[in-house]
């Protein structure tokens, strides 16, 4: 797919800078990129702040929501907010991310997503850095494959941004 805008969602408790040079690299490939910087907040507060930043940026649609780490479980709620604002989401990418799951009884600040999520194609990018740091992520990669998602395991010397760009193109 050709996205209107790629939205890079950092993990709650991190910052947009955690994406490193990813935004600039994707822009060099001709993509429009927003990397909201939410300094504090998790759960519903994170979703609200990200949604306000996306709205203020006036993105082109369809959006591709790309989540890193703990932002993954928040993607369905962020998607719901975008759909409510008439900004269609054309795809979802999880970059070394936790996967969405239904909120449990102890998830007090976990906002619920739409019941029809995902309504657009999904993909998973596991980077070389994640393979070294989190070998236990194999289960997440396997779960992504079982869901029928495209999975790319990034290997150097290819740039992670190039792998992400290629994954987005397959959605």
XYZ file of N, CA and C in Angstrom:
513
model
N 0.833 -1.186 0.000
C 0.000 0.000 0.000
C 0.874 1.244 0.000
N 0.314 2.305 -0.420
C 1.002 3.593 -0.351
C 0.302 4.422 0.719
N 0.980 4.635 1.839
C 0.332 5.384 2.917
C 0.293 6.874 2.619
N -0.707 7.543 3.196
C -0.695 8.995 3.166
C 0.330 9.492 4.163
N 0.269 8.961 5.382
C 1.191 9.336 6.455
C 1.491 8.119 7.308
N 2.754 7.965 7.653
C 3.172 6.937 8.596
C 3.300 7.605 9.956
N 2.627 7.045 10.960
C 2.680 7.581 12.315
C 3.526 6.625 13.156
N 4.662 7.119 13.633
C 5.582 6.315 14.440
C 5.258 6.520 15.914
N 4.779 5.483 16.561
C 4.336 5.553 17.949
C 5.381 4.925 18.856
N 6.040 5.754 19.669
C 7.030 5.243 20.614
C 6.325 4.632 21.815
N 7.035 3.817 22.550
C 6.469 3.194 23.741
C 6.182 4.248 24.809
N 5.092 4.087 25.567
C 4.859 4.983 26.693
C 6.057 4.947 27.637
N 6.412 6.106 28.145
C 7.567 6.210 29.022
C 8.856 6.475 28.263
N 8.814 6.380 26.950
C 9.975 6.694 26.100
C 9.713 8.052 25.459
N 10.380 8.324 24.372
C 10.192 9.574 23.629
C 10.325 9.283 22.147
N 9.890 10.218 21.333
C 9.987 10.046 19.878
C 11.427 9.835 19.440
N 12.369 10.368 20.205
C 13.786 10.195 19.877
C 14.211 8.729 19.906
N 13.421 7.871 20.550
C 13.765 6.446 20.598
C 13.713 5.796 19.209
N 13.072 6.456 18.254
C 13.049 5.960 16.881
C 14.375 6.229 16.171
N 15.249 7.023 16.783
C 16.541 7.327 16.153
C 16.346 8.075 14.848
N 17.036 7.615 13.804
C 16.948 8.287 12.509
C 15.834 7.732 11.624
N 14.984 6.875 12.174
C 13.900 6.264 11.394
C 13.016 7.297 10.691
N 12.535 8.361 11.373
C 11.683 9.322 10.662
C 12.378 9.955 9.455
N 13.627 10.371 9.633
C 14.343 11.009 8.522
C 14.596 10.018 7.384
N 14.922 8.785 7.726
C 15.159 7.769 6.699
C 13.881 7.502 5.901
N 12.750 7.372 6.588
C 11.489 7.139 5.874
C 11.130 8.333 4.994
N 11.399 9.532 5.489
C 11.159 10.722 4.656
C 12.039 10.700 3.416
N 13.269 10.198 3.552
C 14.165 10.124 2.389
C 13.640 9.131 1.357
N 12.775 8.203 1.777
C 12.121 7.269 0.848
C 10.835 7.852 0.277
N 10.547 9.116 0.606
C 9.374 9.793 0.060
C 8.118 9.660 0.892
N 8.240 9.192 2.111
C 7.056 9.024 2.959
C 6.839 10.253 3.829
N 5.566 10.557 4.071
C 5.189 11.585 5.033
C 5.163 10.897 6.391
N 5.838 11.473 7.386
C 5.992 10.821 8.684
C 5.653 11.787 9.812
N 4.916 11.273 10.794
C 4.667 11.982 12.043
C 5.207 11.086 13.153
N 5.975 11.655 14.048
C 6.480 10.914 15.209
C 6.063 11.672 16.460
N 4.822 11.450 16.927
C 4.353 12.165 18.119
C 5.275 11.923 19.306
N 5.502 12.962 20.058
C 6.346 12.855 21.249
C 5.463 13.063 22.481
N 5.151 11.955 23.154
C 4.320 12.004 24.356
C 5.237 11.689 25.527
N 5.647 12.736 26.221
C 6.654 12.597 27.274
C 6.159 11.812 28.475
N 4.901 11.958 28.819
C 4.385 11.217 29.956
C 2.994 10.717 29.628
N 2.566 9.776 30.372
C 1.232 9.229 30.166
C 1.303 7.824 29.591
N 0.346 7.034 29.995
C 0.209 5.713 29.423
C -1.279 5.433 29.285
N -1.614 4.333 28.709
C -3.014 3.968 28.559
C -3.826 5.027 27.846
N -4.976 5.370 28.430
C -5.902 6.313 27.805
C -5.284 7.695 27.620
N -4.448 8.123 28.552
C -3.801 9.437 28.435
C -2.867 9.465 27.223
N -2.108 8.406 27.017
C -1.215 8.308 25.858
C -2.025 8.359 24.569
N -3.110 7.579 24.519
C -3.972 7.551 23.321
C -4.504 8.943 23.022
N -4.986 9.651 24.035
C -5.545 10.991 23.828
C -4.484 11.965 23.335
N -3.319 11.935 23.938
C -2.267 12.874 23.535
C -1.770 12.584 22.121
N -1.563 11.323 21.815
C -1.140 10.971 20.450
C -2.182 11.426 19.444
N -3.446 11.197 19.759
C -4.524 11.573 18.839
C -4.577 13.073 18.608
N -4.346 13.869 19.651
C -4.315 15.325 19.494
C -3.149 15.766 18.615
N -1.992 15.129 18.796
C -0.815 15.485 17.991
C -1.046 15.123 16.525
N -1.626 13.954 16.286
C -1.918 13.550 14.901
C -2.883 14.541 14.271
N -3.934 14.902 14.995
C -4.920 15.849 14.485
C -4.285 17.193 14.145
N -3.428 17.692 15.034
C -2.781 18.989 14.810
C -1.860 18.964 13.602
N -1.319 17.791 13.275
C -0.398 17.681 12.137
C -1.127 17.694 10.798
N -2.430 17.447 10.819
C -3.192 17.444 9.569
C -2.668 16.420 8.563
N -2.596 15.147 8.947
C -1.971 14.147 8.088
C -2.775 13.807 6.844
N -2.064 13.328 5.848
C -2.718 12.757 4.670
C -3.149 11.339 5.033
N -4.228 10.900 4.436
C -4.729 9.549 4.700
C -4.566 8.696 3.447
N -4.534 7.396 3.614
C -4.723 6.639 4.837
C -3.462 6.649 5.697
N -3.674 6.489 7.000
C -2.571 6.419 7.936
C -2.045 4.988 8.014
N -0.782 4.859 8.317
C -0.213 3.592 8.768
C 0.298 3.863 10.163
N -0.241 3.126 11.130
C 0.197 3.263 12.514
C 1.290 2.241 12.768
N 2.487 2.733 13.111
C 3.637 1.869 13.391
C 3.989 2.014 14.858
N 3.838 0.933 15.615
C 4.037 0.973 17.061
C 5.300 0.243 17.455
N 5.986 0.802 18.457
C 7.198 0.189 18.998
C 6.962 -0.199 20.451
N 7.442 -1.361 20.843
C 7.406 -1.781 22.235
C 6.015 -1.791 22.827
N 5.876 -1.160 23.987
C 4.618 -1.157 24.737
C 3.528 -0.298 24.096
N 3.812 0.375 22.989
C 2.758 1.100 22.268
C 1.863 0.126 21.505
N 2.356 -1.078 21.244
C 1.587 -2.063 20.481
C 0.186 -2.314 21.005
N 0.016 -2.605 22.303
C -1.331 -2.864 22.809
C -2.281 -1.669 22.720
N -1.755 -0.470 22.545
C -2.583 0.734 22.467
C -3.068 1.037 21.054
N -2.550 0.328 20.074
C -2.871 0.617 18.675
C -4.368 0.533 18.368
N -5.111 -0.490 18.830
C -6.548 -0.495 18.504
C -7.287 0.740 19.018
N -6.957 1.226 20.206
C -7.611 2.432 20.737
C -7.215 3.666 19.940
N -5.953 3.749 19.537
C -5.510 4.871 18.708
C -6.225 4.825 17.365
N -6.366 3.629 16.812
C -7.087 3.470 15.537
C -8.536 3.921 15.676
N -9.172 3.557 16.774
C -10.563 3.965 17.004
C -10.677 5.483 17.032
N -9.746 6.150 17.694
C -9.761 7.615 17.742
C -9.577 8.216 16.355
N -8.721 7.600 15.542
C -8.503 8.122 14.189
C -9.737 7.924 13.320
N -10.349 6.772 13.435
C -11.570 6.512 12.672
C -12.674 7.473 13.092
N -12.778 7.765 14.401
C -13.790 8.699 14.891
C -13.562 10.098 14.321
N -12.310 10.424 14.025
C -11.963 11.728 13.452
C -11.964 11.688 11.919
N -12.492 10.628 11.358
C -12.605 10.459 9.899
C -11.241 10.407 9.211
N -10.264 9.815 9.907
C -8.942 9.577 9.320
C -8.781 8.066 9.206
N -9.019 7.509 8.024
C -8.922 6.057 7.892
C -7.492 5.550 8.093
N -7.414 4.373 8.681
C -6.138 3.694 8.867
C -6.056 2.602 7.813
N -4.978 2.648 7.027
C -4.815 1.674 5.944
C -3.965 0.483 6.326
N -3.278 0.556 7.467
C -2.446 -0.566 7.875
C -1.813 -0.325 9.229
N -1.344 -1.431 9.799
C -0.704 -1.408 11.114
C 0.610 -2.172 11.031
N 1.640 -1.612 11.652
C 2.934 -2.282 11.712
C 3.407 -2.259 13.159
N 3.869 -3.395 13.606
C 4.411 -3.537 14.957
C 5.909 -3.750 14.813
N 6.680 -2.834 15.383
C 8.138 -2.882 15.291
C 8.669 -3.278 16.666
N 9.133 -4.515 16.772
C 9.625 -5.009 18.066
C 8.617 -4.681 19.165
N 7.364 -4.916 18.891
C 6.298 -4.451 19.783
C 5.528 -5.597 20.415
N 4.924 -5.275 21.540
C 3.952 -6.174 22.145
C 2.695 -6.118 21.279
N 1.961 -7.207 21.252
C 0.754 -7.261 20.432
C -0.481 -6.840 21.230
N -1.479 -6.303 20.534
C -2.728 -5.957 21.214
C -3.390 -7.212 21.787
N -4.092 -7.009 22.868
C -4.846 -8.083 23.494
C -6.056 -7.448 24.171
N -7.090 -8.231 24.393
C -8.239 -7.654 25.105
C -7.829 -7.238 26.513
N -8.357 -6.122 27.004
C -8.025 -5.706 28.370
C -8.476 -6.750 29.383
N -7.623 -7.011 30.364
C -7.949 -7.956 31.430
C -8.492 -7.231 32.648
N -8.844 -7.978 33.685
C -9.442 -7.356 34.874
C -8.492 -6.416 35.629
N -7.192 -6.553 35.416
C -6.227 -5.698 36.116
C -5.692 -4.573 35.233
N -6.213 -4.464 34.008
C -5.779 -3.412 33.080
C -6.680 -2.201 33.250
N -6.500 -1.474 34.342
C -7.405 -0.375 34.668
C -7.304 0.801 33.713
N -6.128 1.047 33.164
C -5.962 2.198 32.274
C -5.793 1.774 30.816
N -6.143 0.532 30.496
C -6.009 0.045 29.128
C -7.299 0.353 28.372
N -7.247 1.302 27.434
C -8.461 1.638 26.696
C -8.847 0.515 25.735
N -10.118 0.331 25.571
C -10.613 -0.699 24.662
C -10.552 -0.196 23.224
N -10.313 -1.094 22.329
C -10.315 -0.769 20.908
C -11.635 -1.179 20.282
N -11.765 -0.959 18.992
C -13.010 -1.310 18.309
C -13.147 -2.834 18.208
N -14.372 -3.345 18.232
C -14.566 -4.792 18.174
C -14.148 -5.400 16.841
N -14.081 -4.597 15.782
C -13.711 -5.131 14.464
C -12.227 -4.987 14.154
N -11.408 -4.629 15.155
C -9.987 -4.454 14.913
C -9.346 -5.810 14.724
N -8.431 -5.999 13.791
C -7.945 -5.014 12.823
C -8.808 -5.010 11.574
N -9.145 -3.843 11.134
C -9.948 -3.673 9.923
C -9.060 -3.370 8.719
N -7.760 -3.415 8.932
C -6.783 -3.155 7.869
C -5.634 -4.157 8.036
N -4.831 -4.335 7.000
C -3.719 -5.295 7.093
C -2.698 -4.929 8.167
N -2.076 -5.971 8.722
C -1.071 -5.802 9.771
C 0.227 -6.488 9.361
N 1.326 -5.978 9.916
C 2.627 -6.598 9.702
C 3.476 -6.449 10.949
N 4.518 -7.270 11.032
C 5.421 -7.239 12.180
C 6.849 -7.171 11.681
N 7.619 -6.219 12.221
C 9.034 -6.081 11.900
C 9.827 -6.357 13.162
N 10.654 -7.373 13.087
C 11.563 -7.659 14.196
C 12.953 -7.245 13.754
N 13.517 -6.301 14.475
C 14.820 -5.799 14.075
C 15.940 -6.645 14.659
N 17.082 -6.485 14.092
C 18.272 -7.192 14.561
C 18.553 -6.850 16.022
N 18.364 -5.581 16.403
C 18.605 -5.152 17.782
C 17.679 -5.892 18.737
N 16.416 -6.094 18.343
C 15.467 -6.795 19.203
C 15.846 -8.268 19.341
N 16.327 -8.860 18.254
C 16.706 -10.270 18.301
C 17.800 -10.500 19.325
N 18.730 -9.563 19.428
C 19.821 -9.700 20.385
C 19.366 -9.406 21.810
N 18.510 -8.395 21.970
C 18.122 -7.957 23.308
C 16.977 -8.781 23.909
N 16.067 -9.269 23.074
C 14.878 -9.966 23.565
C 14.661 -11.283 22.825
N 15.470 -12.281 23.080
C 15.271 -13.544 22.380
C 13.903 -14.165 22.679
N 13.281 -13.780 23.780
C 11.953 -14.285 24.122
C 10.851 -13.752 23.228
N 11.174 -12.803 22.372
C 10.173 -12.216 21.479
C 9.769 -13.211 20.380
N 10.434 -14.344 20.314
C 10.091 -15.350 19.307
C 8.606 -15.700 19.356
N 8.041 -15.729 20.557
C 6.622 -16.053 20.724
C 5.739 -14.991 20.063
N 6.123 -13.738 20.170
C 5.369 -12.651 19.551
C 5.436 -12.753 18.031
N 6.609 -13.064 17.512
C 6.767 -13.223 16.064
C 5.914 -14.396 15.582
N 5.929 -15.489 16.324
C 5.133 -16.659 15.946
C 3.637 -16.330 15.987
N 3.201 -15.606 17.004
C 1.795 -15.207 17.109
C 1.393 -14.315 15.928
N 2.294 -13.449 15.498
C 2.009 -12.581 14.341
C 1.830 -13.420 13.079
N 2.701 -14.394 12.901
C 2.578 -15.282 11.730
C 1.275 -16.081 11.778
N 0.914 -16.564 12.978
C -0.329 -17.332 13.118
C -1.556 -16.488 12.789
N -1.456 -15.178 12.992
C -2.557 -14.269 12.643
C -2.601 -13.985 11.146
N -1.619 -14.504 10.413
C -1.580 -14.286 8.971
C -0.920 -12.987 8.561
N -0.224 -12.346 9.501
C 0.433 -11.088 9.203
C 1.744 -11.337 8.483
N 2.147 -10.374 7.665
C 3.467 -10.410 7.063
C 4.483 -10.114 8.154
N 5.513 -10.945 8.246
C 6.563 -10.758 9.245
C 7.891 -10.638 8.519
N 8.636 -9.605 8.854
C 9.981 -9.419 8.318
C 10.941 -9.402 9.491
N 11.984 -10.205 9.384
C 13.040 -10.191 10.395
C 14.232 -9.481 9.776
N 14.459 -8.259 10.227
C 15.495 -7.375 9.694
C 16.875 -7.915 10.023
N 17.720 -7.899 9.035
C 19.121 -8.288 9.221
C 20.004 -7.212 8.608
N 21.031 -6.775 9.336
C 21.991 -5.841 8.752
C 22.678 -6.514 7.564
N 23.144 -5.820 6.578
C 23.360 -4.380 6.575
C 22.165 -3.565 6.113
N 21.037 -4.200 5.783
C 19.864 -3.427 5.381
C 19.467 -2.503 6.531
N 19.120 -1.271 6.209
C 18.666 -0.324 7.227
C 17.289 -0.753 7.722
N 17.050 -0.591 9.010
C 15.748 -0.929 9.572
C 14.645 -0.115 8.899
N 14.933 1.120 8.525
C 13.945 1.958 7.833
C 13.598 1.363 6.476
N 14.558 0.797 5.795
C 14.285 0.160 4.508
C 13.394 -1.060 4.706
N 13.677 -1.856 5.741
C 12.839 -3.026 6.034
C 11.419 -2.590 6.379
N 11.292 -1.514 7.165
C 9.968 -1.001 7.512
C 9.240 -0.494 6.268
N 9.931 0.218 5.419
C 9.347 0.717 4.173
C 8.854 -0.434 3.297
N 9.641 -1.482 3.201
C 9.254 -2.649 2.396
C 8.047 -3.360 3.004
N 8.018 -3.436 4.333
C 6.880 -4.066 5.003
C 5.606 -3.274 4.753
N 5.680 -1.964 4.861
C 4.512 -1.118 4.601
C 4.012 -1.325 3.180
N 4.913 -1.473 2.237
C 4.521 -1.675 0.832
C 3.760 -2.972 0.637
N 3.971 -3.972 1.506
C 3.267 -5.255 1.344
C 1.858 -5.235 1.928
N 1.539 -4.229 2.725
C 0.211 -4.200 3.361
C -0.893 -3.981 2.356
